[in-house]
Structure formats: structure tokens, C-alpha cells
Coordinates of C-alpha atoms and ligand atoms in Angstrom, one line a residue:
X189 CA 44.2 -10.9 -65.4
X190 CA 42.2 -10.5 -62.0
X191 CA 39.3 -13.2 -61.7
X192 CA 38.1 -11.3 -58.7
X193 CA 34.0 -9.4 -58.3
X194 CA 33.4 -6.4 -57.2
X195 CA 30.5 -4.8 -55.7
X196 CA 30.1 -0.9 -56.2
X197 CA 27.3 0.3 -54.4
X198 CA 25.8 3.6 -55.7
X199 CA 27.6 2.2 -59.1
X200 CA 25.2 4.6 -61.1
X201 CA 26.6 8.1 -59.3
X202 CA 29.2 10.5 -60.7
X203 CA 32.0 8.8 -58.8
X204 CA 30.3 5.1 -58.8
X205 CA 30.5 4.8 -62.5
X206 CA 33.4 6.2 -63.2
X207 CA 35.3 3.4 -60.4
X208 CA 33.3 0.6 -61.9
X209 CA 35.4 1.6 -65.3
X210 CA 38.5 1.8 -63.6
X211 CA 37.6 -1.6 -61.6
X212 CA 36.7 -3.2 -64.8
X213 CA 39.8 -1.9 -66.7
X214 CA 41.8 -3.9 -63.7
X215 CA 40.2 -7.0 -64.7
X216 CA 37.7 -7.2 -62.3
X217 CA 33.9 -8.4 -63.3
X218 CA 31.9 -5.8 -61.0
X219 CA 28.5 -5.8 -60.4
X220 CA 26.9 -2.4 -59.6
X221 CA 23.9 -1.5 -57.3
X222 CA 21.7 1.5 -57.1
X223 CA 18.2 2.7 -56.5
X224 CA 19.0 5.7 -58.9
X225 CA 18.0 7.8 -56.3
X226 CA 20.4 10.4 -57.6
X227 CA 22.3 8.0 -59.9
X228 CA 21.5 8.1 -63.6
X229 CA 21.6 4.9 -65.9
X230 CA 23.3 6.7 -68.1
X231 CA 26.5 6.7 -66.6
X232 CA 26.5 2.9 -67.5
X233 CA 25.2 3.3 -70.8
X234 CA 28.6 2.3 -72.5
X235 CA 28.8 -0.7 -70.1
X236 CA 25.5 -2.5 -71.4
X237 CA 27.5 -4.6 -73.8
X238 CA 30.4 -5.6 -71.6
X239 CA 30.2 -9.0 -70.0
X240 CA 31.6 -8.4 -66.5
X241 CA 29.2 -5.8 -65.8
X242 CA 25.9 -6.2 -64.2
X243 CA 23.7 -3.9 -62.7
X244 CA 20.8 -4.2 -60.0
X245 CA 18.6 -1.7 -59.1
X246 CA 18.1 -1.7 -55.4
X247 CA 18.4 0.0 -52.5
X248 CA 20.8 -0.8 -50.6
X249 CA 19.6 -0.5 -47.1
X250 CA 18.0 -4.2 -48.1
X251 CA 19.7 -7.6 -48.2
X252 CA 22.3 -7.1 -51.5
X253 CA 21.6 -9.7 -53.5
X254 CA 24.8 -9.5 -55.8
X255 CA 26.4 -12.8 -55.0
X256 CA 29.7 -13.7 -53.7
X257 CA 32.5 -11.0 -53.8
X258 CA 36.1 -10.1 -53.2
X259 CA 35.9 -6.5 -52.9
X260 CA 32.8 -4.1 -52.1
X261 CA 33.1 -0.6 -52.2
X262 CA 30.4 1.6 -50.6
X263 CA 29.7 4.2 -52.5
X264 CA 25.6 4.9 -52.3
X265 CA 24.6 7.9 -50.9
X266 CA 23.0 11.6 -52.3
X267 CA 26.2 13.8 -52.3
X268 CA 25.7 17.4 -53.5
X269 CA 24.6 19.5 -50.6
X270 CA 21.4 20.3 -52.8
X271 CA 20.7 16.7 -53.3
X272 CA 21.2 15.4 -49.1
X273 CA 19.3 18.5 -48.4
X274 CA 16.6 17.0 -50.9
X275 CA 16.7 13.6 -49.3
X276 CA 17.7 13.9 -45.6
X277 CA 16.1 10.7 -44.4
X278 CA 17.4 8.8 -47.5
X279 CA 20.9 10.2 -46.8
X280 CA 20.8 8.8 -42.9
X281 CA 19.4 5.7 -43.8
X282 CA 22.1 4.9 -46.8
X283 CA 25.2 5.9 -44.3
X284 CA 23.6 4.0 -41.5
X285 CA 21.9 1.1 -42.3
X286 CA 22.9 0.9 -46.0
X287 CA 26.9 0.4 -44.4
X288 CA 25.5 -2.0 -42.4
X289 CA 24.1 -4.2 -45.2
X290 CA 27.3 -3.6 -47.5
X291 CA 29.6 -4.9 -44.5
X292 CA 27.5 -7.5 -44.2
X293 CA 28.4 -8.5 -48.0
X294 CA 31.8 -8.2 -46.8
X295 CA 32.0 -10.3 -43.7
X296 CA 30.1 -13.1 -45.3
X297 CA 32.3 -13.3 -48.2
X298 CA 35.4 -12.4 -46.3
X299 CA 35.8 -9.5 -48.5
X300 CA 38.0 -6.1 -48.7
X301 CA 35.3 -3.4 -48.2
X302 CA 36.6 0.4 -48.7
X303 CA 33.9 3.2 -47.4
X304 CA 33.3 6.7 -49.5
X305 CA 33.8 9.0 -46.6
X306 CA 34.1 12.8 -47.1
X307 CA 36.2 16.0 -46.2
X308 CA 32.7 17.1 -44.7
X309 CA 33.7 15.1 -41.5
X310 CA 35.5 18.0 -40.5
X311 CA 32.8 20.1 -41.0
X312 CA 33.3 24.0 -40.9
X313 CA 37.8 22.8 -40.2
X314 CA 39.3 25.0 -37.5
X315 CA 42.5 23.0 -38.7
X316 CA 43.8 24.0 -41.8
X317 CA 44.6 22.4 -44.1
X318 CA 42.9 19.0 -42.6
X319 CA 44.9 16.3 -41.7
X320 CA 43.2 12.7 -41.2
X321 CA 44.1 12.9 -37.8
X322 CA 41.5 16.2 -37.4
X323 CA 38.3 15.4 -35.5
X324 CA 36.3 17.5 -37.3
X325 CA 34.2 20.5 -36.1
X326 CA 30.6 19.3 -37.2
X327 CA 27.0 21.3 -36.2
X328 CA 25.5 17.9 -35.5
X329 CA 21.8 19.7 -36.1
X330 CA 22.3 22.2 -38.8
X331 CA 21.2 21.5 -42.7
X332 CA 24.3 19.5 -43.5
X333 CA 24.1 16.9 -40.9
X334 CA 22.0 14.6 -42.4
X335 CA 25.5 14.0 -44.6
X336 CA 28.1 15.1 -42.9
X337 CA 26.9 12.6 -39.5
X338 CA 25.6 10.3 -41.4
X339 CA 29.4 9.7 -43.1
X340 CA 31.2 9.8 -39.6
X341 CA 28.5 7.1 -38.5
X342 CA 29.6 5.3 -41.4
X343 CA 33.4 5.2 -41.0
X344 CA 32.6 4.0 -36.7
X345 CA 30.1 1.5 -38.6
X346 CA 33.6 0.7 -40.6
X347 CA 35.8 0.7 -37.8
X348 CA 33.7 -1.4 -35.8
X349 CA 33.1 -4.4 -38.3
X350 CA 37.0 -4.0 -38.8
X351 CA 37.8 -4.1 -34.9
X352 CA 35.1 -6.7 -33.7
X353 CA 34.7 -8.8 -36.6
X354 CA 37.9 -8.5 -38.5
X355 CA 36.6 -7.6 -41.5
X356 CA 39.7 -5.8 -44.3
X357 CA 38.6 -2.5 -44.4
X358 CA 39.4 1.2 -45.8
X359 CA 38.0 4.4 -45.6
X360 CA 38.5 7.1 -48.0
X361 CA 37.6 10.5 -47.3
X362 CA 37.2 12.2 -50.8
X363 CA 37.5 16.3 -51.0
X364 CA 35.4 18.2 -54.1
X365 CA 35.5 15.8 -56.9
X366 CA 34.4 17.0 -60.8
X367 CA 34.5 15.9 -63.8
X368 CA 32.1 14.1 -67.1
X369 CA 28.7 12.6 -65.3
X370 CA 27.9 14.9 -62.9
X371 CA 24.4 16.0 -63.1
X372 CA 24.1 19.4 -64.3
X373 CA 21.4 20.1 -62.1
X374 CA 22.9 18.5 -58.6
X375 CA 24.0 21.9 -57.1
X376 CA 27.4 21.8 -56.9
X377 CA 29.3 24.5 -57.6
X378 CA 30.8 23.3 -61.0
X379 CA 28.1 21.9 -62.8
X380 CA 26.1 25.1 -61.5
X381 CA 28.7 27.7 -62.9
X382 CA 29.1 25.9 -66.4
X383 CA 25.5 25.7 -66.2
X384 CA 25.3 29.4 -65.6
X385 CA 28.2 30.2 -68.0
X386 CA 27.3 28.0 -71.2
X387 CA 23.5 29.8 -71.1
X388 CA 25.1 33.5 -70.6
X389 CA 23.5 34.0 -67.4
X390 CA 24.8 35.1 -64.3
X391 CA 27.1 33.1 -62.3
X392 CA 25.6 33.1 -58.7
X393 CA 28.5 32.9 -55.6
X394 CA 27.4 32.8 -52.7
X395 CA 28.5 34.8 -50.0
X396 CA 31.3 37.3 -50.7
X397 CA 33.3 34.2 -52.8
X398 CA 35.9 34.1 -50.2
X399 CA 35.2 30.8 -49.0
X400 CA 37.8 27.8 -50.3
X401 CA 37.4 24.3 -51.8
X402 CA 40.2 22.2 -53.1
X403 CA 39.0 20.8 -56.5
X404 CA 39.9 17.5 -57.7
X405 CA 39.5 15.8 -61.2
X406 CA 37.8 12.4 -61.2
X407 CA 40.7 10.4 -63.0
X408 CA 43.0 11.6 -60.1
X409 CA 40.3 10.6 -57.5
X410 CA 39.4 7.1 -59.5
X411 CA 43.7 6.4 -59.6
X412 CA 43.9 7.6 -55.6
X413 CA 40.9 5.1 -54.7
X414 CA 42.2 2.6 -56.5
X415 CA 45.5 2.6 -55.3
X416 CA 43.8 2.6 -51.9
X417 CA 41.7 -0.3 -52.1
X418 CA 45.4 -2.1 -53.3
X419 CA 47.1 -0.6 -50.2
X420 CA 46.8 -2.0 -46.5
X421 CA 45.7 0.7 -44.4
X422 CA 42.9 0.4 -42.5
X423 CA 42.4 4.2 -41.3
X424 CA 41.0 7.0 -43.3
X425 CA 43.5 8.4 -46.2
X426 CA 42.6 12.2 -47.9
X427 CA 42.1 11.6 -51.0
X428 CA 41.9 15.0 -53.0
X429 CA 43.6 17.9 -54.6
X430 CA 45.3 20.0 -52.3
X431 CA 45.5 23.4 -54.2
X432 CA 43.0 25.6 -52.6
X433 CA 40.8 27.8 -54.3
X434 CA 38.0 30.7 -53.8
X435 CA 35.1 30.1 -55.0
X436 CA 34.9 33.4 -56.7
X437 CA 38.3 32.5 -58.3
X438 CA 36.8 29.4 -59.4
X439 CA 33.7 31.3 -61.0
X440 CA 36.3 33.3 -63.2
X441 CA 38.2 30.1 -64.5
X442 CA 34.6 28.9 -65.2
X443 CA 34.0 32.4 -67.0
X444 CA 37.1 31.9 -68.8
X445 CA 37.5 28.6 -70.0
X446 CA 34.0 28.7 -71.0
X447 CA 34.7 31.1 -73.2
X448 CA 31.7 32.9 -71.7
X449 CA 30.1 36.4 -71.3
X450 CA 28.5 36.1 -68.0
X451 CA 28.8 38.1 -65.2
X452 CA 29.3 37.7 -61.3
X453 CA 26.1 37.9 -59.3
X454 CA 26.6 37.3 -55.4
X455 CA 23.4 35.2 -53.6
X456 CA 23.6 34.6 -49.7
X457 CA 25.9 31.7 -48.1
X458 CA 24.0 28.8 -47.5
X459 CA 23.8 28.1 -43.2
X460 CA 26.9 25.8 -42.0
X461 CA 29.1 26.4 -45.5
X462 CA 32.5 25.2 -44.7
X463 CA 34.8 28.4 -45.1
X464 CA 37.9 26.4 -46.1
X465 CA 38.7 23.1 -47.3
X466 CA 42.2 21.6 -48.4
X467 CA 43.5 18.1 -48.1
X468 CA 46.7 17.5 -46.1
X469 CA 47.7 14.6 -48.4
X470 CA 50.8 13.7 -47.1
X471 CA 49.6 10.2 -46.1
X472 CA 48.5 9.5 -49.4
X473 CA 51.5 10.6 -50.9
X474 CA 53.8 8.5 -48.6
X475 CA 51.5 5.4 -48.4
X476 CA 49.7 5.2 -51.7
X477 CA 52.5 7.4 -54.1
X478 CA 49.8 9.1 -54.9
X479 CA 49.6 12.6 -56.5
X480 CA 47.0 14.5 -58.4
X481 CA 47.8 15.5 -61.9
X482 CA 45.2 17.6 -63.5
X483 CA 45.5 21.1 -62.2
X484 CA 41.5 22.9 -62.4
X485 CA 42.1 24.8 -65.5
X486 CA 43.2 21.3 -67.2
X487 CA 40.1 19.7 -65.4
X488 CA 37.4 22.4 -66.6
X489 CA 38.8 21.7 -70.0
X490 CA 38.4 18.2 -70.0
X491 CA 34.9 18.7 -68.3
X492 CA 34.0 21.0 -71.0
X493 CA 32.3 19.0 -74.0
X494 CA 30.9 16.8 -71.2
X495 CA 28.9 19.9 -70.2
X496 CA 28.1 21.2 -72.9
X497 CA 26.2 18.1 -74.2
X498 CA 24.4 18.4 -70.5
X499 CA 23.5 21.8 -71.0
X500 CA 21.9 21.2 -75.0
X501 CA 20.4 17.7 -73.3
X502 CA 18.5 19.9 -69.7
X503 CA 17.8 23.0 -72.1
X504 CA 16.3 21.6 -74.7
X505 CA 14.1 19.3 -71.9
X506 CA 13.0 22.7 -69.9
X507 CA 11.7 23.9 -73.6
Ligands
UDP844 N1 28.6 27.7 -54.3 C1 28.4 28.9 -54.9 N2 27.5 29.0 -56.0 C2 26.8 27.9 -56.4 C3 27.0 26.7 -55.8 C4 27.9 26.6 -54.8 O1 29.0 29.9 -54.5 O2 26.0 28.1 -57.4 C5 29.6 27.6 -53.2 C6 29.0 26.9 -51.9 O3 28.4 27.9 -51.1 C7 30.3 26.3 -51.4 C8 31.1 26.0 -52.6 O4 30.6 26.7 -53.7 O5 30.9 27.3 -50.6 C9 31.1 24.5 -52.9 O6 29.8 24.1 -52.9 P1 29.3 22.6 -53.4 O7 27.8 22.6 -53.3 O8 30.0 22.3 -54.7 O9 29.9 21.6 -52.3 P2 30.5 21.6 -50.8 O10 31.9 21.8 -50.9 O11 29.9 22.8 -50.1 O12 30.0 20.4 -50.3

């Protein structure tokens, strides 16, 4: 059994929680910490008996006060475009000074550190699909950069504590995750659509519903980042599903597996909306032998009961 602590920051998110399981489940005792900012308790709920598990509330752009550690993954930051949009400043300040204070944990404890980075590094991709290698084609003033610059700062934040002060790192740059625990109400396109779907309304695509996204379930994404944090590379890996989508396909797999009645009602695309997004995972594959296994229809289905409870739970509190 592993006798090593880890520190997930943003522990309480979608993704946090669900890699403090999988952390936990590989012996580690892990010690979560979130402002709840966007992260709900409630995505710890079934950890408040365990005895590795601890959780502090605070924001990490303070001094963490978690205690010595082997590992830290840095995972704190708003993530739905509707959320960063929400908190701008909050998202800059968590990608910027927030890395700085969770390297800090590193260095002092001579600790692995792996950084949540994002396929929105390469912005609206003129390179298709996007390899790690891509630069990224980023408005660096439009509604999306408070996220999408404040996640490149973080991985040359990354880079630099790994270059200057030798300090283990790995970046992960994670493409449209889903799954149980998100927030019905964050924005994002799934949650939004089975939102829409379960309540027979309309579901709203924006733009004509050509645009692409890449989805990927969260036990693939938990298995990828885990296997990443064992691995040795020290640049940015893909982690993601690479079978592309259109968003209006995805509405009608929505539709279906729902079971629903709704209808498609098109809304205008939001400035800056990437108009394709797929993974190149070759790197992944060859370095991590990592694949994704649960194709979107699979997914949904799992997802389903999830959402529903979210949907009775937000319906029943609008009443
Ligand atoms: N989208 C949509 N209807 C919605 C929510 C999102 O058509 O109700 C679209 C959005 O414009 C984008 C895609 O779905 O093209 C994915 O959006 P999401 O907010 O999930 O994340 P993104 O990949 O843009 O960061």
C-alpha cells in the first residue's frame, strides 16, 4: 500500500473529487483544498467518513496550509465558460498566483506537482486535430481569456519552477470532460442539454450546431491523469477523447438517450467559440498506454441517474 499525501487543489470540483477517489483508491491519504467557489461539498459527501481524507476550505492563492506532501495536483480554477465568464478575476488570480502557491507546496516538500491545463490553449485550433506540439491560436482579449491565458500562464509558471528550480512536474491538458458531479447549472453543454431534455424543454445550440467538441468520460480522464502523474514526462500530454462530435449531433444523443420529447431550438454562438476541438492522443497512447473506453452514448448512460437526481434536486429548489 502507498504511505504517500496528496494535495488536490480545487478537490471539491467535478474533476477534483472524482481524482481524490481515484488517489485514495491508490492508497494515498489526500487532503483536498477549495474555496468552493464553484466546488460543491457535496462531491465529498461520501468521503466524510474515510480516514485519509481531509478537506480545507481555502483559497488557494494564500499560503496552503496542508502539511507536508509527495504529490500536489493543481486543479482549482472556475472551468465552464459560463462559470470563468462569471469570475474573470477569480479565474486569473487561481491560474496565476494560485500555481504559484501550489508549486511552492511542491518545491518545499520536494514534491511531484501535475498542472490541470486545457485544450482551450489552442484556442479557436487552426490545427486539426491538436497535437501538444500546436501553439495555440488564442484572442488574448476576448471573453475567454480570462481562462484560456490564465491556463497557458500556468503551464510557463510550471515550466519555469521545473526548469529553474527543478521541481518534478506534469502538465495535463484535459479536452471536454463529463460525467456524475457536474453542476447542472454550470453551462456546459451536457449538463445544459440533459437539463433541457429531462424538463421537456427546448434544447438550445448555439450557432448552426456545426461546431465540434471531443467528449470524454471522467473514469477515462481520472485513469489518463493518473497514469500521468505515474509517468515521467515533464511536457504537456492530451488527455481526452478523440472522437469528434457536432454539437447538434450531441443534442440528439442527449434527445435520445434521455428518452426525451424536446425539440432543437438554435440561440446565437457565444464570441470566440472554438469551431473544432479533438485530441491528437498519440502521445498518451504511446507514453501512458492510455486509451479511452467509454464511447458518448455509453457515457450519457452512465451520466443519466446522476442527472436526473440533479434535475428533481435544482427543480424542486427553483419551486
Ligand atoms: N453549447 C450549446 N448549447 C448550450 C451550451 C453549449 O450549443 O446550451 C455549445 C457551445 O457554444 C460550444 C459547445 O457547446 O460550442 C461546448 O460548450 P461548453 O460550454 O460545454 O464548453 P467549451 O468546449 O466551449 O469550453
Amino acid at each position: 500500500m502507498n504511505s504517500a499525501r496528496a494535495l488536490v487543489t480545487g478537490g471539491a470540483g467535478f474533476l477534483g473529487s472524482h481524482l481524490c477517489d481515484a488517489l485514495l483508491g491508490e492508497g494515498y491519504a489526500v487532503v483536498a483544498a477549495d474555496n468552493l467557489l464553484t466546488g460543491r461539498l457535496s462531491n465529498l459527501e461520501h468521503l466524510r467518513n474515510e480516514s485519509r481524507f481531509e478537506f480545507l476550505e481555502q483559497d488557494v492563492c494564500a499560503a496552503i496550509q496542508c502539511g507536508a506532501v509527495n504529490y500536489v495536483f493543481h486543479f482549482a480554477s472556475p472551468a465552464s465558460p459560463v462559470d470563468y465568464a462569471a469570475h474573470g478575476i477569480e479565474t486569473l488570480r487561481v491560474g496565476s498566483f494560485g500555481t504559484f502557491e501550489a508549486l511552492e507546496v511542491a518545491k518545499k516538500h520536494s514534491a511531484s506537482f501535475m498542472m490541470a491545463s486545457t485544450s482551450e490553449c489552442y484556442g479557436d485550433p487552426l490545427e486539426h486535430p491538436q497535437r501538444e506540439t500546436y501553439w495555440g491560436h488564442v484572442n488574448p482579449i476576448g471573453p475567454r481569456s480570462v481562462y484560456d491565458e490564465a491556463k497557458r500562464f500556468s503551464e510557463a509558471v510550471t515550466m519555469a519552477y521545473h526548469r529553474y528550480h527543478k521541481v518534478d512536474t506534469r502538465i495535463l491538458r484535459i479536452f471536454n470532460t463529463y460525467g456524475p458531479r457536474m453542476q447542472i447549472n454550470d453551462g456546459r453543454v451536457i449538463p445544459n442539454f440533459m437539463w433541457q431534455a429531462l424538463r421537456g424543454q427546448n434544447l438550445t445550440v448555439y450557432g448552426d450546431g456545426s461546431q465540434t467538441r471531443s467528449f470524454c468520460y471522467v473514469s477515462d480522464e481520472v485513469d489518463g491523469i493518473v497514469r500521468l502523474s505515474k509517468s515521467s514526462e515533464q511536457e504537456p500530454v492530451n488527455i481526452g477523447n478523440p472522437t469528434e462530435f457536432t454539437i447538434l449531433d450531441c443534442a440528439k444523443r442527449v434527445v435520445a438517450v434521455s428518452g426525451s420529447a424536446s425539440k432543437i431550438q438554435f440561440e446565437p454562438l457565444p464570441q470566440d467559440d472554438p469551431k473544432q476541438r479533438r485530441p491528437d492522443i498519440s502521445k498518451a497512447r504511446r507514453l501512458l498506454g492510455w486509451e479511452p473506453k467509454v464511447d458518448l452514448e455509453t457515457g450519457l448512460k452512465l451520466s443519466l441517474e446522476y442527472f436526473q437526481k440533479a434535475v428533481q434536486e435544482r427543480s424542486g429548489a427553483l419551486r
